[in-house]
Coordinates of N, CA and C in Angstrom, one line a residue:
M1 N 84.3 -2.3 -2.6 CA 83.0 -2.4 -3.4 C 82.1 -3.4 -2.8
H2 N 80.9 -3.2 -2.9 CA 79.9 -4.1 -2.1 C 79.0 -4.8 -3.2
T3 N 78.9 -6.1 -3.0 CA 78.2 -6.9 -3.9 C 76.7 -7.0 -3.8
L4 N 75.9 -6.3 -4.6 CA 74.5 -6.3 -4.8 C 73.8 -7.7 -4.9
I5 N 73.1 -8.2 -4.0 CA 72.6 -9.6 -4.2 C 71.0 -9.6 -4.2
G6 N 70.4 -8.5 -3.8 CA 68.9 -8.5 -3.8 C 68.3 -7.2 -3.6
E7 N 66.9 -7.1 -3.7 CA 66.2 -6.0 -3.3 C 64.9 -6.3 -2.5
I8 N 64.8 -5.6 -1.4 CA 63.7 -6.0 -0.4 C 62.4 -5.9 -1.2
I9 N 61.5 -6.7 -0.9 CA 60.1 -6.8 -1.4 C 59.1 -7.0 -0.3
E10 N 59.6 -7.3 0.8 CA 58.6 -7.4 2.0 C 59.6 -7.0 3.3
S11 N 58.9 -6.5 4.2 CA 59.7 -6.1 5.3 C 58.8 -6.0 6.7
R12 N 59.5 -6.6 7.7 CA 58.8 -6.8 9.0 C 60.0 -6.4 10.0
T13 N 59.6 -6.2 11.3 CA 60.6 -5.8 12.3 C 61.7 -6.8 12.2
A14 N 61.2 -8.1 12.4 CA 62.1 -9.1 12.7 C 62.9 -9.8 11.4
E15 N 62.3 -9.6 10.3 CA 62.6 -10.2 9.0 C 62.3 -9.5 7.9
F16 N 63.0 -9.7 6.9 CA 62.7 -9.2 5.5 C 62.7 -10.3 4.2
V17 N 62.3 -10.0 3.2 CA 62.3 -10.9 2.0 C 62.9 -10.0 0.9
A18 N 63.8 -10.5 0.2 CA 64.4 -9.9 -1.0 C 64.2 -10.7 -2.3
E19 N 64.2 -10.2 -3.4 CA 64.2 -10.8 -4.6 C 65.8 -10.9 -5.0
A20 N 66.3 -11.8 -5.4 CA 67.6 -12.0 -6.0 C 67.8 -11.3 -7.2
V21 N 68.9 -10.7 -7.4 CA 69.2 -10.1 -8.7 C 69.1 -11.1 -9.9
R22 N 69.6 -12.2 -9.8 CA 69.4 -13.2 -10.7 C 68.9 -14.5 -10.0
Y23 N 68.0 -15.2 -10.7 CA 67.3 -16.4 -10.0 C 68.4 -17.5 -9.6
D24 N 69.3 -17.5 -10.2 CA 70.5 -18.6 -9.9 C 71.6 -18.1 -9.0
Q25 N 71.5 -16.9 -8.6 CA 72.4 -16.4 -7.6 C 71.9 -16.2 -6.4
V26 N 71.8 -17.1 -5.4 CA 71.3 -16.9 -4.2 C 72.4 -16.8 -3.2
P27 N 72.1 -15.9 -2.2 CA 73.1 -16.1 -1.1 C 73.2 -17.4 -0.2
A28 N 74.1 -17.8 0.4 CA 74.2 -19.1 1.1 C 73.3 -18.9 2.3
Y29 N 72.7 -20.0 2.6 CA 71.9 -20.2 3.8 C 72.7 -20.0 5.0
G30 N 72.4 -19.2 5.9 CA 73.2 -18.9 7.0 C 74.1 -17.7 6.8
S31 N 74.1 -17.1 5.7 CA 75.1 -15.9 5.4 C 74.7 -14.8 5.8
F32 N 75.5 -13.8 6.2 CA 75.3 -12.6 6.7 C 75.1 -11.4 5.5
V33 N 74.1 -10.7 5.7 CA 73.8 -9.5 4.6 C 73.7 -8.3 5.3
R34 N 73.7 -7.3 4.6 CA 73.5 -5.9 5.0 C 72.5 -5.0 4.3
V35 N 71.6 -4.1 4.8 CA 70.8 -3.2 4.0 C 71.1 -1.8 4.6
M36 N 71.3 -0.7 3.7 CA 71.4 0.6 4.2 C 70.1 1.3 4.1
D37 N 69.5 1.8 5.2 CA 68.3 2.5 5.3 C 68.7 3.9 5.9
G38 N 68.9 4.8 5.1 CA 69.2 6.3 5.7 C 70.5 6.0 6.4
E39 N 70.4 6.3 7.8 CA 71.7 6.4 8.5 C 71.9 5.0 9.2
L40 N 70.9 4.2 8.9 CA 71.1 2.8 9.5 C 71.7 1.8 8.6
R41 N 72.5 1.0 9.2 CA 73.1 -0.3 8.3 C 72.5 -1.5 9.1
V42 N 71.4 -2.1 8.6 CA 70.9 -3.3 9.1 C 71.4 -4.5 8.6
Y43 N 71.6 -5.4 9.6 CA 72.2 -6.8 9.2 C 71.2 -7.9 9.4
G44 N 71.2 -8.9 8.6 CA 70.5 -10.0 8.6 C 71.2 -11.4 8.3
I45 N 70.5 -12.4 8.5 CA 71.1 -13.8 8.3 C 70.1 -14.3 7.3
V46 N 70.7 -14.9 6.2 CA 69.7 -15.6 5.2 C 69.1 -16.8 5.8
S47 N 67.9 -16.9 5.9 CA 67.1 -18.0 6.6 C 66.1 -18.9 5.6
G48 N 66.4 -18.8 4.4 CA 65.6 -19.3 3.5 C 65.5 -18.8 2.0
A49 N 65.2 -19.7 1.2 CA 65.0 -19.2 -0.4 C 64.0 -19.9 -1.0
Y50 N 63.4 -19.3 -2.1 CA 62.5 -20.0 -2.8 C 62.6 -19.5 -4.4
T51 N 62.6 -20.4 -5.3 CA 62.6 -20.1 -6.7 C 61.3 -20.5 -7.4
G52 N 60.7 -19.7 -8.1 CA 59.5 -20.1 -8.8 C 59.2 -19.1 -10.0
S53 N 58.0 -19.2 -10.4 CA 57.8 -18.2 -11.6 C 57.6 -16.8 -11.4
L54 N 57.8 -16.0 -12.3 CA 57.7 -14.5 -12.2 C 56.4 -14.1 -11.5
D55 N 55.4 -14.7 -12.0 CA 53.9 -14.3 -11.8 C 53.4 -15.0 -10.4
G56 N 54.3 -16.0 -9.7 CA 53.9 -16.4 -8.5 C 52.7 -17.4 -8.6
M57 N 52.3 -17.6 -9.7 CA 51.0 -18.4 -9.7 C 51.1 -19.7 -10.8
S58 N 52.1 -19.6 -11.7 CA 52.3 -20.7 -12.6 C 53.4 -21.5 -12.0
K59 N 53.3 -22.8 -12.4 CA 54.3 -23.8 -12.1 C 55.3 -24.0 -13.2
A60 N 56.5 -24.4 -12.8 CA 57.4 -24.7 -13.9 C 57.1 -26.1 -14.4
K61 N 57.3 -26.2 -15.5 CA 57.0 -27.6 -16.2 C 58.6 -28.3 -16.2
A62 N 58.6 -29.7 -15.9 CA 59.6 -30.4 -16.1 C 59.9 -30.9 -17.5
F63 N 61.1 -30.8 -18.0 CA 61.7 -31.0 -19.2 C 62.5 -32.2 -19.4
F64 N 63.0 -32.8 -18.1 CA 63.7 -34.0 -18.1 C 65.1 -33.8 -18.9
K65 N 65.6 -32.7 -18.8 CA 66.9 -32.5 -19.6 C 67.8 -31.7 -18.7
S66 N 69.2 -31.8 -18.9 CA 70.1 -31.1 -18.0 C 69.9 -29.5 -18.1
I67 N 70.5 -28.8 -17.2 CA 70.4 -27.3 -17.3 C 71.0 -26.7 -18.5
D68 N 72.2 -27.5 -18.9 CA 72.9 -27.1 -20.2 C 72.0 -27.3 -21.4
E69 N 71.3 -28.3 -21.5 CA 70.4 -28.7 -22.5 C 69.2 -27.7 -22.6
L70 N 68.7 -27.4 -21.4 CA 67.6 -26.5 -21.3 C 68.1 -25.1 -21.8
K71 N 69.3 -24.6 -21.4 CA 69.8 -23.3 -21.7 C 69.9 -23.2 -23.3
M72 N 70.3 -24.3 -23.9 CA 70.6 -24.1 -25.3 C 69.1 -24.3 -26.1
E73 N 68.4 -25.3 -25.6 CA 67.0 -25.4 -26.5 C 65.9 -24.5 -25.9
Q74 N 66.0 -24.2 -24.6 CA 64.7 -23.4 -24.1 C 65.2 -22.2 -23.4
P75 N 66.2 -21.4 -23.8 CA 66.6 -20.2 -23.0 C 65.7 -19.4 -22.4
Q76 N 64.5 -19.1 -23.0 CA 63.7 -18.1 -22.4 C 62.8 -18.5 -21.1
I77 N 63.0 -19.9 -20.8 CA 62.2 -20.3 -19.6 C 63.0 -19.7 -18.4
F78 N 64.3 -19.4 -18.6 CA 64.9 -18.9 -17.5 C 64.9 -17.4 -17.2
E79 N 64.2 -16.8 -18.0 CA 63.8 -15.4 -18.1 C 62.5 -15.1 -17.3
L80 N 61.8 -16.4 -17.1 CA 60.4 -16.4 -16.5 C 60.6 -16.9 -15.1
L81 N 61.8 -17.0 -14.5 CA 62.0 -17.4 -13.0 C 62.6 -16.3 -12.2
R82 N 62.2 -16.4 -10.9 CA 62.7 -15.4 -9.9 C 63.0 -16.1 -8.5
T83 N 63.9 -15.7 -8.0 CA 64.2 -16.2 -6.6 C 64.0 -15.2 -5.5
E84 N 63.5 -15.7 -4.4 CA 63.4 -14.8 -3.2 C 64.1 -15.4 -2.1
F85 N 64.7 -14.5 -1.3 CA 65.3 -15.1 0.0 C 64.9 -14.3 1.1
S86 N 64.7 -15.1 2.3 CA 64.3 -14.3 3.5 C 65.5 -14.1 4.4
C87 N 65.5 -13.2 5.2 CA 66.5 -13.0 6.2 C 66.0 -12.5 7.6
V88 N 66.7 -13.1 8.8 CA 66.2 -12.8 10.0 C 67.1 -11.6 10.2
V89 N 66.4 -10.4 10.8 CA 67.2 -9.3 11.3 C 68.0 -9.6 12.6
V90 N 69.2 -9.2 12.7 CA 70.1 -9.5 13.9 C 70.6 -8.4 14.5
G91 N 70.5 -7.2 14.0 CA 71.2 -6.2 14.6 C 71.2 -5.0 13.6
Y92 N 71.9 -3.7 13.9 CA 72.0 -2.8 13.1 C 73.3 -1.9 13.6
A93 N 73.8 -0.9 12.6 CA 74.8 -0.2 13.1 C 74.3 1.3 12.8
Q94 N 74.8 2.2 13.8 CA 74.5 3.6 13.4 C 75.5 4.3 14.1
D95 N 76.0 5.3 13.5 CA 77.1 6.3 13.9 C 78.4 5.4 14.4
G96 N 78.7 4.3 13.5 CA 79.9 3.7 13.8 C 79.8 2.6 15.1
R97 N 78.6 2.5 15.4 CA 78.5 1.5 16.7 C 77.5 0.5 16.2
Y98 N 77.8 -0.8 16.6 CA 76.9 -1.8 16.3 C 76.0 -2.2 17.5
H99 N 74.6 -2.4 17.2 CA 73.6 -2.6 18.2 C 73.0 -3.9 17.8
P100 N 73.2 -4.9 19.0 CA 72.8 -6.4 18.6 C 71.2 -6.7 18.9
Y101 N 70.5 -5.8 18.6 CA 69.2 -5.9 18.7 C 68.3 -5.3 17.5
Y102 N 67.0 -5.3 17.3 CA 66.3 -4.8 16.4 C 66.5 -3.3 16.1
P103 N 66.5 -2.8 14.9 CA 66.6 -1.2 14.7 C 65.2 -0.6 15.1
P104 N 65.3 0.7 15.3 CA 64.1 1.4 15.8 C 62.8 1.5 14.6
I105 N 63.2 1.1 13.4 CA 62.2 1.2 12.3 C 62.5 -0.2 11.5
H106 N 61.4 -0.7 10.9 CA 61.6 -1.8 10.0 C 62.2 -1.3 8.6
L107 N 62.7 -2.0 7.9 CA 63.3 -1.6 6.6 C 62.3 -1.2 5.5
S108 N 62.6 -0.3 4.6 CA 61.7 0.3 3.6 C 61.9 -0.7 2.5
L109 N 60.8 -0.8 1.7 CA 60.7 -1.6 0.5 C 61.9 -1.0 -0.6
H110 N 62.4 -1.9 -1.4 CA 63.2 -1.7 -2.6 C 64.5 -1.4 -2.4
L111 N 64.9 -1.3 -1.1 CA 66.3 -1.2 -0.7 C 67.2 -2.2 -1.2
P112 N 68.5 -2.0 -1.6 CA 69.4 -3.0 -2.0 C 69.9 -3.8 -0.9
V113 N 70.1 -5.1 -1.1 CA 70.6 -6.1 -0.2 C 72.0 -6.5 -0.7
E114 N 73.0 -6.4 0.3 CA 74.3 -6.7 -0.1 C 74.9 -7.5 0.7
K115 N 75.9 -8.2 0.3 CA 76.7 -9.3 1.3 C 77.3 -8.4 2.3
A116 N 77.3 -8.9 3.6 CA 78.2 -8.3 4.6 C 79.6 -8.6 4.3
D117 N 80.5 -7.5 4.6 CA 81.8 -7.8 4.5 C 82.4 -8.5 5.8
D118 N 83.8 -9.0 5.5 CA 84.4 -9.9 6.6 C 84.5 -9.2 7.9
D119 N 84.7 -7.9 7.9 CA 84.7 -7.1 9.2 C 83.4 -7.0 9.9
E120 N 82.4 -6.9 9.1 CA 80.9 -6.7 9.7 C 80.6 -8.0 10.2
V121 N 80.8 -9.1 9.6 CA 80.5 -10.5 10.1 C 81.3 -10.7 11.3
L122 N 82.5 -10.3 11.4 CA 83.3 -10.5 12.7 C 82.7 -9.7 13.8
T123 N 82.3 -8.3 13.5 CA 81.7 -7.5 14.5 C 80.3 -8.2 15.0
I124 N 79.4 -8.5 14.1 CA 78.1 -9.1 14.5 C 78.3 -10.2 15.3
S125 N 79.1 -11.3 14.9 CA 79.3 -12.5 15.5 C 80.0 -12.5 16.9
Q126 N 80.6 -11.5 17.1 CA 81.3 -11.2 18.4 C 80.1 -11.2 19.6
H127 N 79.1 -10.5 19.1 CA 77.8 -10.5 20.1 C 76.9 -11.6 19.8
L128 N 77.0 -12.7 20.6 CA 76.4 -13.9 20.5 C 74.7 -13.8 20.5
G129 N 74.3 -12.7 20.8 CA 72.8 -12.5 20.9 C 72.1 -12.8 19.6
F130 N 72.8 -12.9 18.4 CA 72.2 -13.4 17.2 C 71.7 -14.7 17.3
L131 N 72.4 -15.5 18.0 CA 72.1 -16.9 18.1 C 70.5 -17.2 18.6
E132 N 70.1 -16.1 19.5 CA 68.6 -16.2 19.9 C 67.7 -16.0 18.8
K133 N 68.2 -15.0 18.0 CA 67.2 -14.6 16.8 C 67.3 -15.8 15.7
T134 N 68.4 -16.4 15.6 CA 68.4 -17.6 14.7 C 67.6 -18.7 15.2
L135 N 67.8 -19.1 16.5 CA 67.1 -20.2 17.1 C 65.6 -20.0 17.0
N136 N 65.0 -18.7 17.1 CA 63.6 -18.5 17.3 C 63.1 -17.8 15.8
S137 N 63.8 -18.3 14.8 CA 63.7 -17.7 13.5 C 62.1 -18.2 13.1
P138 N 61.3 -16.9 12.6 CA 59.9 -17.4 12.1 C 60.0 -18.1 10.6
A139 N 61.2 -18.1 10.0 CA 61.4 -18.8 8.8 C 61.3 -20.4 8.7
G140 N 61.6 -21.0 9.9 CA 61.5 -22.4 10.0 C 62.5 -23.0 11.0
N141 N 63.2 -24.0 10.6 CA 64.1 -24.6 11.6 C 65.1 -23.9 12.3
G142 N 64.9 -23.6 13.4 CA 65.9 -22.6 14.1 C 67.1 -23.2 14.4
E143 N 67.2 -24.4 14.6 CA 68.5 -25.1 15.0 C 69.3 -25.3 13.8
E144 N 68.8 -25.7 12.7 CA 69.4 -25.6 11.4 C 70.0 -24.4 10.9
L145 N 69.3 -23.3 11.1 CA 69.7 -21.8 10.8 C 70.9 -21.5 11.8
T146 N 70.6 -21.8 13.2 CA 71.8 -21.5 14.1 C 73.1 -22.2 13.9
A147 N 73.0 -23.5 13.4 CA 74.2 -24.2 13.0 C 74.9 -23.6 11.8
A148 N 74.1 -23.3 10.8 CA 74.5 -22.6 9.6 C 75.2 -21.2 9.9
A149 N 74.6 -20.5 10.6 CA 75.2 -19.1 11.0 C 76.4 -19.4 11.8
I150 N 76.5 -20.2 12.7 CA 77.8 -20.3 13.4 C 78.9 -21.0 12.5
R151 N 78.4 -21.8 11.4 CA 79.5 -22.2 10.6 C 80.1 -21.0 9.8
M152 N 79.2 -20.4 9.4 CA 79.5 -19.1 8.5 C 80.5 -18.1 9.4
A153 N 80.0 -17.8 10.5 CA 80.9 -16.9 11.5 C 82.0 -17.5 11.7
A154 N 82.3 -18.7 12.2 CA 83.3 -19.3 12.5 C 84.6 -19.0 11.7
R155 N 84.3 -19.0 10.4 CA 85.3 -18.7 9.4 C 86.1 -17.5 9.5
F156 N 85.4 -16.4 10.1 CA 86.1 -15.1 10.2 C 86.9 -15.0 11.4
H157 N 86.6 -15.9 12.4 CA 87.4 -15.8 13.5 C 88.7 -16.2 13.6
P158 N 89.7 -15.7 14.2 CA 91.1 -16.3 14.1 C 91.2 -17.9 14.4
D159 N 90.5 -18.2 15.5 CA 90.4 -19.6 16.1 C 89.1 -19.9 15.8
P160 N 88.7 -20.6 14.9 CA 87.2 -21.1 14.6 C 86.9 -22.0 15.6
R161 N 87.6 -22.9 16.0 CA 87.1 -23.9 17.0 C 86.8 -23.2 18.4
E162 N 87.8 -22.4 18.7 CA 87.3 -21.5 19.9 C 86.2 -20.8 19.9
Y163 N 85.8 -20.2 18.7 CA 84.5 -19.4 18.6 C 83.5 -20.5 18.8
I164 N 83.5 -21.6 18.2 CA 82.4 -22.5 18.1 C 82.1 -23.0 19.7
V165 N 83.3 -23.1 20.5 CA 83.1 -23.6 21.7 C 82.3 -22.4 22.5
R166 N 82.8 -21.2 22.3 CA 82.2 -20.0 23.0 C 80.6 -19.8 22.5
A167 N 80.4 -20.1 21.3 CA 78.9 -20.1 20.8 C 78.2 -21.1 21.6
G168 N 78.8 -22.3 21.5 CA 78.1 -23.5 22.2 C 77.8 -23.2 23.5
R169 N 78.8 -22.5 24.4 CA 78.3 -22.3 25.8 C 77.2 -21.4 26.0
E170 N 77.1 -20.4 24.9 CA 76.1 -19.3 25.1 C 74.8 -20.0 24.7
L171 N 74.8 -20.9 23.7 CA 73.8 -21.7 23.2 C 73.0 -22.5 24.4
L172 N 74.0 -23.2 25.1 CA 73.5 -24.0 26.2 C 72.8 -23.4 27.1
K173 N 73.1 -21.9 27.4 CA 72.2 -21.1 28.4 C 71.0 -20.8 27.7
M174 N 70.9 -20.5 26.5 CA 69.8 -20.0 25.7 C 68.8 -21.3 25.6
L175 N 69.4 -22.5 25.7 CA 68.6 -23.7 25.5 C 68.0 -24.2 26.9
N176 N 68.4 -23.5 28.0 CA 68.1 -24.0 29.2 C 68.8 -25.2 29.6
Y177 N 70.0 -25.4 29.3 CA 70.9 -26.6 29.5 C 70.4 -27.9 29.0
D178 N 69.7 -27.7 27.8 CA 69.3 -29.0 27.1 C 70.3 -29.5 26.3
T179 N 71.1 -30.4 26.7 CA 72.4 -30.8 26.1 C 72.0 -31.6 24.8
Q180 N 70.9 -32.3 24.8 CA 70.6 -33.1 23.6 C 70.2 -31.9 22.3
R181 N 69.6 -30.9 22.7 CA 69.5 -29.9 21.6 C 70.7 -29.3 21.2
L182 N 71.6 -29.0 22.2 CA 72.8 -28.4 21.9 C 73.6 -29.3 20.9
K183 N 73.7 -30.6 21.3 CA 74.5 -31.4 20.5 C 74.0 -31.6 19.2
S184 N 72.6 -31.6 19.1 CA 72.1 -31.7 17.5 C 72.4 -30.6 16.8
I185 N 72.6 -29.3 17.4 CA 73.1 -28.1 16.7 C 74.4 -28.1 16.3
L186 N 75.3 -28.5 17.3 CA 76.7 -28.4 17.1 C 77.1 -29.7 16.2
E187 N 76.6 -30.6 16.1 CA 76.9 -31.8 15.2 C 76.8 -31.2 13.7
R188 N 76.1 -30.2 13.4 CA 75.9 -29.6 12.0 C 76.8 -28.6 11.7
V189 N 77.5 -28.1 12.8 CA 78.7 -27.1 12.6 C 80.0 -27.9 12.4
D190 N 80.2 -28.0 11.1 CA 81.3 -29.0 10.6 C 82.1 -27.9 9.9
I191 N 83.3 -27.6 10.3 CA 84.2 -26.7 9.6 C 85.5 -27.5 9.3
A192 N 86.0 -27.1 8.2 CA 87.3 -27.7 7.7 C 88.6 -27.1 8.4

């Protein structure tokens, strides 16, 4: 069974934006997601999120109360919120084969977004080319996103430390041997 987490509301070749099913259930930063578009299964990495008013123009008002107090006293305000999350496209699968590059078409609007399953994350993360896409993310801090994606992916590998070392070696080449930037990224990859 697949977990529905959102629906696409904006789409570009290299990224897409989805509205979360619930305003308070957002996929983790750096997590892997999938979208079925006909015969294509397109994969992305969550690169940011935003929560605001339904109309996009009003601002929330501060009540200076706990969430629990607000849910008891003002339950309607939560019906007026929505959350959007953005994703960097990292590859796609077609006919049972994974391709670590952009799909031939950009995603259609209103398609469901689901969490990628463990096997899919393992397949995607074996192809370290996704690191280039996270580093150059149009959504913001590429180094932070790259560290988050490595953290997420490492958990699915039999030897997480070995995976991080392999990813670090690949990153070093992508960064033109800038060891300071590599150090900055890898310091944020903290797995237990």
